[in-house]
Amino acid sequence: MRFGTLTDRYVAKLIATPLIGTLVIAAMLLTLDKMLRLFDFVVSEGGPVSVVWRMLANLIPEYMSLGIPIGLMLGCLLAFRKLALSSELDVFRAVGLSYGRLLRVPYYYAIGLALLNLAIVGFIQPYSRYAYEGLRFELRSGALGASIKVGEFTRLGKRMTIRVETSRDGGRELSGIFVMTETSEGKSLAVTAEHGQFLATDDPDTIILRLRNGVLVHDAPRFKEPRVLQFVGHDLPIDLPKMEAFRQRGGRDLEMTMPELAIVAHKAGTSEKLRSELRAEFHFRLVEVATMLLLPMLALALAIPPKRSSSALGVFLSIVMIVTQHKINEYAASVAALGRVEPIIALWIPFLAFAALVWWMYRTIAHVPGGQPIGALERGADKAVKTVVRWVKFRRKEAN
């Protein structure tokens, strides 16, 4: 049969709905969780709220790389589960469609999404992560407008302190201003003013603080007593603190593309510690993508409940298995990064074990008559549920 038959299109449609829904829900949950923390961070640093959306946009590739495997898994599993519960799967089998033939469309999805995920983790995510860290740096350094915080003493450079009581009109109109400056020769200048505003100058490293209605106190070691001056208007030049330049991309292995990881890891001057970290990250990304090619078979094995049963144990077990596999990969990568185990052994041996388990489960459901790879778990879960129900009914009778 060629691709594009009514059966193929029907299965593709069944997979697409839960796949897209899972991706959207996962992205929303991860984004909302991170959004609250980013708002707290940006507000504490005094930066503009608009930067939160830019930071979240740079996190989307990372969230997509986590959500795509889960979406593929649930999309295939829920599609086959619907076919099994409605007995449509029995009809397909009766007309000669094998499980292998029915897996053709899921594998089109798996291959396409695996290539997409490879592009994300291998090339897109390193750049987006670097952009995210750059925004964090600019917030901390003040380059995004996170400068003077209302009601707090703020250091501008090493020898100037400023405090502002209130700020209006986007920081252009200030009230209740205190400024204190000192020089290396022991001279000091203390200024208080009712109002003020910052003005730009031709020098990008200097701004003017134009003060109105205030008092200036000037002191120096050679003065017998400080000089006090009341003013209606006074311009105070302020040298902006120099901002450090943000580091170049690639300072961390998560910011390197996969070709860069391979190239740097095989350079002659690369230290053994760094080499282990880069190789561990490289193989971790490959294993995560390769795992996606096992998910259609795993979904099929977990989607079909025993006859006369509508248990959803397979749905729960699928999430547990894919999350556990991801955590095992993370742990193996961390051990390999320390140089204790060869990255190929640490990451690919667990993958092969997982692949063997998935193949056994698929073979049991597809080629063993009456085979049910999670039949024992289904029966155990059914007994446990019945035991709990009986216990609840017994407790209610005792209470009455």
CSV table of C-alpha atoms in Angstrom, one decimal:
chain,number,residue,atom,x,y,z
A,1,MET,CA,0.0,0.0,0.0
A,2,ARG,CA,1.2,3.4,-0.8
A,3,PHE,CA,1.3,6.3,1.7
A,4,GLY,CA,-1.6,8.5,1.4
A,5,THR,CA,-4.4,5.9,1.7
A,6,LEU,CA,-7.5,6.7,3.8
A,7,THR,CA,-6.0,4.5,6.6
A,8,ASP,CA,-2.7,6.4,6.6
A,9,ARG,CA,-4.5,9.8,6.7
A,10,TYR,CA,-6.8,8.6,9.4
A,11,VAL,CA,-3.9,7.4,11.6
A,12,ALA,CA,-2.0,10.7,10.9
A,13,LYS,CA,-5.0,12.7,12.0
A,14,LEU,CA,-5.4,10.7,15.2
A,15,ILE,CA,-1.7,11.3,16.0
A,16,ALA,CA,-1.7,15.0,15.1
A,17,THR,CA,-4.3,16.1,17.6
A,18,PRO,CA,-2.8,14.8,20.9
A,19,LEU,CA,0.7,15.6,19.5
A,20,ILE,CA,0.0,19.3,18.9
A,21,GLY,CA,-2.0,19.5,22.1
A,22,THR,CA,0.8,18.0,24.2
A,23,LEU,CA,3.4,20.4,22.7
A,24,VAL,CA,1.2,23.4,23.4
A,25,ILE,CA,0.4,22.4,27.0
A,26,ALA,CA,4.0,21.5,27.8
A,27,ALA,CA,5.3,24.8,26.3
A,28,MET,CA,2.6,26.8,28.3
A,29,LEU,CA,3.4,25.0,31.6
A,30,LEU,CA,7.1,25.4,31.2
A,31,THR,CA,6.8,29.0,30.1
A,32,LEU,CA,4.4,30.0,32.9
A,33,ASP,CA,6.7,28.5,35.5
A,34,LYS,CA,9.8,30.3,34.1
A,35,MET,CA,7.9,33.5,33.5
A,36,LEU,CA,7.2,34.1,37.2
A,37,ARG,CA,10.8,33.6,38.1
A,38,LEU,CA,11.9,35.9,35.3
A,39,PHE,CA,9.6,38.6,36.4
A,40,ASP,CA,11.0,38.4,39.9
A,41,PHE,CA,14.6,38.5,38.5
A,42,VAL,CA,13.9,41.4,36.2
A,43,VAL,CA,12.1,43.4,38.8
A,44,SER,CA,14.8,42.8,41.4
A,45,GLU,CA,17.4,44.0,38.9
A,46,GLY,CA,15.3,47.0,38.0
A,47,GLY,CA,15.1,46.2,34.3
A,48,PRO,CA,12.3,46.8,31.8
A,49,VAL,CA,9.4,44.3,31.8
A,50,SER,CA,9.7,43.9,28.0
A,51,VAL,CA,13.0,42.0,28.5
A,52,VAL,CA,11.0,39.1,30.1
A,53,TRP,CA,9.4,38.3,26.7
A,54,ARG,CA,12.8,38.4,25.0
A,55,MET,CA,14.2,36.0,27.5
A,56,LEU,CA,11.2,33.7,27.2
A,57,ALA,CA,11.5,33.7,23.5
A,58,ASN,CA,15.1,32.5,23.8
A,59,LEU,CA,14.0,29.6,26.1
A,60,ILE,CA,11.4,28.3,23.6
A,61,PRO,CA,13.9,26.0,21.7
A,62,GLU,CA,14.9,24.4,25.0
A,63,TYR,CA,11.3,23.8,25.9
A,64,MET,CA,10.6,22.5,22.5
A,65,SER,CA,13.4,20.0,22.7
A,66,LEU,CA,11.9,18.6,25.9
A,67,GLY,CA,8.3,18.7,24.7
A,68,ILE,CA,8.7,17.1,21.3
A,69,PRO,CA,9.6,13.6,22.5
A,70,ILE,CA,6.7,13.6,25.0
A,71,GLY,CA,4.4,14.9,22.4
A,72,LEU,CA,5.4,12.2,19.9
A,73,MET,CA,5.0,9.5,22.6
A,74,LEU,CA,1.6,10.6,23.7
A,75,GLY,CA,0.4,11.3,20.2
A,76,CYS,CA,1.2,7.8,19.0
A,77,LEU,CA,0.0,6.2,22.2
A,78,LEU,CA,-3.3,7.9,22.4
A,79,ALA,CA,-4.0,7.3,18.7
A,80,PHE,CA,-3.4,3.5,19.1
A,81,ARG,CA,-5.3,3.4,22.3
A,82,LYS,CA,-8.3,5.0,20.7
A,83,LEU,CA,-8.1,2.4,17.8
A,84,ALA,CA,-7.8,-0.4,20.4
A,85,LEU,CA,-10.7,0.7,22.6
A,86,SER,CA,-13.0,1.3,19.6
A,87,SER,CA,-12.1,-2.2,18.1
A,88,GLU,CA,-10.9,-0.4,15.0
A,89,LEU,CA,-7.5,-2.0,15.5
A,90,ASP,CA,-9.1,-5.5,15.3
A,91,VAL,CA,-10.7,-4.5,12.0
A,92,PHE,CA,-7.4,-3.3,10.6
A,93,ARG,CA,-5.7,-6.5,11.7
A,94,ALA,CA,-8.6,-8.6,10.2
A,95,VAL,CA,-8.1,-7.0,6.7
A,96,GLY,CA,-4.4,-7.8,6.7
A,97,LEU,CA,-2.8,-4.6,8.1
A,98,SER,CA,0.1,-5.7,10.4
A,99,TYR,CA,1.4,-3.7,13.4
A,100,GLY,CA,4.5,-3.0,11.3
A,101,ARG,CA,2.3,-1.5,8.5
A,102,LEU,CA,0.4,0.6,11.0
A,103,LEU,CA,3.6,1.9,12.4
A,104,ARG,CA,4.5,3.4,9.1
A,105,VAL,CA,2.8,6.8,9.7
A,106,PRO,CA,4.0,7.1,13.3
A,107,TYR,CA,7.6,6.6,12.0
A,108,TYR,CA,7.1,9.3,9.4
A,109,TYR,CA,6.3,11.6,12.4
A,110,ALA,CA,9.2,10.2,14.4
A,111,ILE,CA,11.8,10.7,11.7
A,112,GLY,CA,10.6,14.2,10.9
A,113,LEU,CA,10.4,15.3,14.6
A,114,ALA,CA,13.8,13.6,15.3
A,115,LEU,CA,15.4,15.7,12.5
A,116,LEU,CA,13.7,18.8,13.9
A,117,ASN,CA,14.9,18.0,17.4
A,118,LEU,CA,18.4,17.4,16.1
A,119,ALA,CA,18.3,20.9,14.4
A,120,ILE,CA,17.1,22.4,17.7
A,121,VAL,CA,19.5,20.8,20.1
A,122,GLY,CA,22.4,20.8,17.6
A,123,PHE,CA,22.2,24.3,16.2
A,124,ILE,CA,19.3,26.5,17.3
A,125,GLN,CA,19.4,26.0,21.1
A,126,PRO,CA,23.1,26.9,21.6
A,127,TYR,CA,22.5,30.3,20.0
A,128,SER,CA,19.3,30.9,21.9
A,129,ARG,CA,20.9,29.9,25.2
A,130,TYR,CA,23.8,32.3,24.5
A,131,ALA,CA,21.3,35.1,23.7
A,132,TYR,CA,19.4,34.3,27.0
A,133,GLU,CA,22.6,34.5,29.0
A,134,GLY,CA,23.5,37.7,27.3
A,135,LEU,CA,20.2,39.3,28.4
A,136,ARG,CA,20.9,38.1,32.0
A,137,PHE,CA,24.3,39.7,31.8
A,138,GLU,CA,23.0,43.0,30.5
A,139,LEU,CA,20.4,43.1,33.2
A,140,ARG,CA,23.0,42.5,35.9
A,141,SER,CA,25.4,45.1,34.5
A,142,GLY,CA,22.7,47.7,34.0
A,143,ALA,CA,22.9,47.9,30.2
A,144,LEU,CA,19.2,47.4,29.8
A,145,GLY,CA,18.2,50.3,32.0
A,146,ALA,CA,18.5,48.5,35.3
A,147,SER,CA,20.2,51.4,36.9
A,148,ILE,CA,19.0,53.5,39.8
A,149,LYS,CA,16.4,51.8,42.1
A,150,VAL,CA,13.9,54.0,43.9
A,151,GLY,CA,14.3,54.2,47.6
A,152,GLU,CA,17.8,52.5,47.6
A,153,PHE,CA,21.4,53.7,47.7
A,154,THR,CA,22.9,52.9,44.4
A,155,ARG,CA,26.6,52.8,43.6
A,156,LEU,CA,27.7,54.4,40.3
A,157,GLY,CA,31.3,53.4,39.9
A,158,LYS,CA,33.6,53.3,42.9
A,159,ARG,CA,33.1,56.8,44.3
A,160,MET,CA,29.6,57.9,43.7
A,161,THR,CA,26.4,57.0,45.6
A,162,ILE,CA,22.9,58.2,44.6
A,163,ARG,CA,19.5,57.8,46.2
A,164,VAL,CA,16.1,58.8,44.7
A,165,GLU,CA,12.9,59.0,46.7
A,166,THR,CA,10.4,58.9,43.8
A,167,SER,CA,10.5,58.5,40.0
A,168,ARG,CA,7.9,59.5,37.5
A,169,ASP,CA,7.4,59.6,33.7
A,170,GLY,CA,9.6,56.5,33.1
A,171,GLY,CA,12.5,57.8,35.2
A,172,ARG,CA,12.7,61.1,33.5
A,173,GLU,CA,11.4,63.1,36.5
A,174,LEU,CA,13.1,62.4,39.8
A,175,SER,CA,12.3,63.8,43.3
A,176,GLY,CA,14.0,63.7,46.7
A,177,ILE,CA,17.6,63.3,45.3
A,178,PHE,CA,20.7,62.7,47.3
A,179,VAL,CA,24.2,62.4,45.7
A,180,MET,CA,27.5,61.8,47.4
A,181,THR,CA,30.8,61.7,45.5
A,182,GLU,CA,34.4,61.3,46.7
A,183,THR,CA,37.8,61.6,45.1
A,184,SER,CA,41.1,59.9,45.8
A,185,GLU,CA,42.5,63.2,47.2
A,186,GLY,CA,39.9,63.2,50.0
A,187,LYS,CA,37.5,65.7,48.4
A,188,SER,CA,33.8,65.1,48.8
A,189,LEU,CA,30.6,66.6,47.4
A,190,ALA,CA,27.2,66.0,48.9
A,191,VAL,CA,24.1,67.3,47.1
A,192,THR,CA,20.4,67.2,48.0
A,193,ALA,CA,17.7,68.4,45.7
A,194,GLU,CA,14.0,68.5,45.4
A,195,HIS,CA,13.8,67.6,41.8
A,196,GLY,CA,16.1,66.5,38.9
A,197,GLN,CA,16.4,64.7,35.6
A,198,PHE,CA,19.0,62.9,33.6
A,199,LEU,CA,20.1,64.4,30.3
A,200,ALA,CA,22.3,62.8,27.6
A,201,THR,CA,25.5,64.4,26.4
A,202,ASP,CA,27.7,64.0,23.3
A,203,ASP,CA,29.9,61.7,25.4
A,204,PRO,CA,28.3,58.3,25.7
A,205,ASP,CA,30.2,57.6,28.9
A,206,THR,CA,28.9,60.8,30.7
A,207,ILE,CA,25.4,62.0,31.5
A,208,ILE,CA,24.2,65.2,33.2
A,209,LEU,CA,22.0,65.1,36.3
A,210,ARG,CA,20.2,68.5,36.2
A,211,LEU,CA,19.1,69.4,39.8
A,212,ARG,CA,16.6,72.0,40.9
A,213,ASN,CA,16.1,73.6,44.4
A,214,GLY,CA,18.8,72.0,46.5
A,215,VAL,CA,21.9,72.3,48.7
A,216,LEU,CA,25.5,71.5,47.8
A,217,VAL,CA,28.1,70.7,50.5
A,218,HIS,CA,31.7,70.7,49.3
A,219,ASP,CA,34.5,69.5,51.6
A,220,ALA,CA,38.3,69.0,51.1
A,221,PRO,CA,41.2,68.5,53.5
A,222,ARG,CA,42.5,72.1,52.9
A,223,PHE,CA,39.1,73.6,53.8
A,224,LYS,CA,38.7,74.8,57.4
A,225,GLU,CA,35.0,74.0,57.2
A,226,PRO,CA,32.8,72.6,54.4
A,227,ARG,CA,31.4,75.1,51.8
A,228,VAL,CA,27.6,75.2,51.6
A,229,LEU,CA,25.8,76.4,48.5
A,230,GLN,CA,22.1,76.7,48.0
A,231,PHE,CA,21.0,76.6,44.3
A,232,VAL,CA,18.0,76.9,42.2
A,233,GLY,CA,19.6,74.9,39.3
A,234,HIS,CA,22.8,72.9,39.1
A,235,ASP,CA,24.2,70.5,36.5
A,236,LEU,CA,26.1,67.6,37.9
A,237,PRO,CA,28.2,65.5,35.4
A,238,ILE,CA,28.1,61.8,36.1
A,239,ASP,CA,30.6,59.3,34.7
A,240,LEU,CA,28.8,56.1,33.8
A,241,PRO,CA,30.5,53.0,35.1
A,242,LYS,CA,32.1,51.0,32.3
A,243,MET,CA,30.2,47.8,31.4
A,244,GLU,CA,32.2,44.6,30.9
A,245,ALA,CA,31.8,43.1,27.5
A,246,PHE,CA,29.8,39.9,27.4
A,247,ARG,CA,31.9,36.8,26.8
A,248,GLN,CA,32.1,35.1,23.4
A,249,ARG,CA,29.7,32.3,22.6
A,250,GLY,CA,31.1,28.9,23.3
A,251,GLY,CA,32.4,29.6,26.8
A,252,ARG,CA,30.1,26.7,27.9
A,253,ASP,CA,29.4,23.4,26.2
A,254,LEU,CA,25.7,24.1,26.1
A,255,GLU,CA,26.3,27.1,23.9
A,256,MET,CA,28.3,25.1,21.3
A,257,THR,CA,26.7,23.5,18.2
A,258,MET,CA,27.3,19.8,17.6
A,259,PRO,CA,30.0,20.4,15.0
A,260,GLU,CA,31.7,22.8,17.4
A,261,LEU,CA,31.6,20.2,20.2
A,262,ALA,CA,33.3,17.6,17.9
A,263,ILE,CA,35.9,20.0,16.6
A,264,VAL,CA,37.0,21.5,19.9
A,265,ALA,CA,37.0,18.0,21.6
A,266,HIS,CA,39.4,16.7,19.0
A,267,LYS,CA,41.8,19.7,19.1
A,268,ALA,CA,45.3,18.9,20.2
A,269,GLY,CA,45.4,21.7,22.9
A,270,THR,CA,42.1,20.7,24.5
A,271,SER,CA,42.5,19.6,28.1
A,272,GLU,CA,41.3,16.1,29.1
A,273,LYS,CA,38.7,17.6,31.5
A,274,LEU,CA,37.2,19.8,28.8
A,275,ARG,CA,37.5,17.0,26.2
A,276,SER,CA,35.4,14.7,28.4
A,277,GLU,CA,32.7,17.4,29.0
A,278,LEU,CA,32.4,18.2,25.3
A,279,ARG,CA,32.2,14.5,24.2
A,280,ALA,CA,29.7,13.8,26.9
A,281,GLU,CA,27.5,16.6,25.8
A,282,PHE,CA,27.8,15.6,22.1
A,283,HIS,CA,26.8,12.0,22.8
A,284,PHE,CA,24.0,13.1,25.2
A,285,ARG,CA,22.4,15.1,22.4
A,286,LEU,CA,22.7,12.2,19.9
A,287,VAL,CA,21.2,9.7,22.4
A,288,GLU,CA,18.3,12.0,23.1
A,289,VAL,CA,17.5,12.3,19.4
A,290,ALA,CA,18.0,8.5,18.8
A,291,THR,CA,15.6,7.6,21.6
A,292,MET,CA,12.8,9.3,19.6
A,293,LEU,CA,13.1,6.6,17.0
A,294,LEU,CA,12.1,4.0,19.6
A,295,LEU,CA,9.0,5.8,20.8
A,296,PRO,CA,6.4,4.6,18.1
A,297,MET,CA,7.1,0.9,19.0
A,298,LEU,CA,7.0,1.7,22.7
A,299,ALA,CA,3.7,3.7,22.3
A,300,LEU,CA,2.1,0.8,20.4
A,301,ALA,CA,3.2,-1.7,23.1
A,302,LEU,CA,1.7,0.4,25.9
A,303,ALA,CA,-1.4,1.6,24.1
A,304,ILE,CA,-3.2,-1.7,23.8
A,305,PRO,CA,-4.9,-2.8,27.0
A,306,PRO,CA,-5.9,-6.4,27.7
A,307,LYS,CA,-9.3,-7.5,26.2
A,308,ARG,CA,-12.3,-6.3,28.1
A,309,SER,CA,-10.2,-3.7,29.9
A,310,SER,CA,-9.9,0.1,29.5
A,311,SER,CA,-7.1,0.6,31.9
A,312,ALA,CA,-4.9,3.7,31.3
A,313,LEU,CA,-1.9,2.2,33.0
A,314,GLY,CA,0.0,2.3,29.7
A,315,VAL,CA,-0.4,6.1,29.5
A,316,PHE,CA,1.1,6.5,33.0
A,317,LEU,CA,3.8,4.0,32.4
A,318,SER,CA,4.9,5.7,29.1
A,319,ILE,CA,5.5,9.0,30.9
A,320,VAL,CA,7.5,7.3,33.6
A,321,MET,CA,9.6,5.4,31.1
A,322,ILE,CA,10.5,8.4,28.9
A,323,VAL,CA,11.3,10.6,31.9
A,324,THR,CA,13.3,7.9,33.5
A,325,GLN,CA,15.3,7.3,30.3
A,326,HIS,CA,16.0,11.1,30.1
A,327,LYS,CA,17.2,11.2,33.7
A,328,ILE,CA,19.4,8.2,33.1
A,329,ASN,CA,20.9,10.0,30.1
A,330,GLU,CA,21.5,13.1,32.2
A,331,TYR,CA,23.2,11.2,35.0
A,332,ALA,CA,25.4,9.2,32.5
A,333,ALA,CA,26.4,12.4,30.8
A,334,SER,CA,27.4,14.0,34.1
A,335,VAL,CA,29.5,10.9,35.0
A,336,ALA,CA,31.1,10.9,31.6
A,337,ALA,CA,31.9,14.6,31.8
A,338,LEU,CA,34.0,13.9,34.9
A,339,GLY,CA,36.1,11.6,32.9
A,340,ARG,CA,35.2,8.5,35.0
A,341,VAL,CA,33.6,6.6,32.2
A,342,GLU,CA,34.0,6.7,28.4
A,343,PRO,CA,31.1,8.8,27.0
A,344,ILE,CA,30.2,6.1,24.4
A,345,ILE,CA,29.9,3.5,27.1
A,346,ALA,CA,28.1,5.7,29.6
A,347,LEU,CA,25.4,6.9,27.2
A,348,TRP,CA,25.0,4.2,24.5
A,349,ILE,CA,24.9,1.1,26.8
A,350,PRO,CA,21.8,2.4,28.6
A,351,PHE,CA,20.3,3.4,25.2
A,352,LEU,CA,20.9,-0.2,23.9
A,353,ALA,CA,19.3,-1.6,27.0
A,354,PHE,CA,16.3,0.6,26.6
A,355,ALA,CA,16.1,-0.3,22.9
A,356,ALA,CA,16.2,-4.0,23.8
A,357,LEU,CA,13.3,-3.5,26.3
A,358,VAL,CA,11.3,-1.6,23.7
A,359,TRP,CA,11.9,-4.2,21.1
A,360,TRP,CA,10.8,-7.1,23.5
A,361,MET,CA,7.6,-5.2,24.4
A,362,TYR,CA,6.8,-4.6,20.7
A,363,ARG,CA,7.6,-8.1,19.7
A,364,THR,CA,5.4,-9.4,22.5
A,365,ILE,CA,2.4,-7.4,21.4
A,366,ALA,CA,2.9,-7.8,17.7
A,367,HIS,CA,4.1,-11.4,17.2
A,368,VAL,CA,3.2,-13.4,20.3
A,369,PRO,CA,-0.4,-14.7,20.2
A,370,GLY,CA,-2.3,-13.1,23.0
A,371,GLY,CA,0.9,-11.3,24.1
A,372,GLN,CA,0.6,-8.4,26.5
A,373,PRO,CA,3.9,-6.9,27.7
A,374,ILE,CA,2.4,-5.1,30.7
A,375,GLY,CA,-0.3,-7.7,31.4
A,376,ALA,CA,1.1,-8.5,34.8
A,377,LEU,CA,1.2,-4.9,35.7
A,378,GLU,CA,-2.4,-4.4,34.4
A,379,ARG,CA,-3.6,-7.3,36.6
A,380,GLY,CA,-1.7,-6.1,39.6
A,381,ALA,CA,-3.1,-2.5,39.2
A,382,ASP,CA,-6.6,-3.9,38.7
A,383,LYS,CA,-6.3,-5.9,41.9
A,384,ALA,CA,-4.9,-2.9,43.8
A,385,VAL,CA,-7.8,-0.7,42.7
A,386,LYS,CA,-10.4,-3.3,43.7
A,387,THR,CA,-8.7,-3.7,47.1
A,388,VAL,CA,-8.8,0.0,47.7
A,389,VAL,CA,-12.5,0.2,46.6
A,390,ARG,CA,-13.4,-2.7,49.0
A,391,TRP,CA,-11.5,-1.0,51.8
A,392,VAL,CA,-13.3,2.3,51.3
A,393,LYS,CA,-16.7,0.6,51.2
A,394,PHE,CA,-15.9,-1.3,54.4
A,395,ARG,CA,-14.8,1.9,56.2
A,396,ARG,CA,-18.0,3.6,55.1
A,397,LYS,CA,-20.1,0.7,56.5
A,398,GLU,CA,-18.2,0.9,59.8
A,399,ALA,CA,-18.8,4.7,59.9
A,400,ASN,CA,-22.6,4.2,59.4
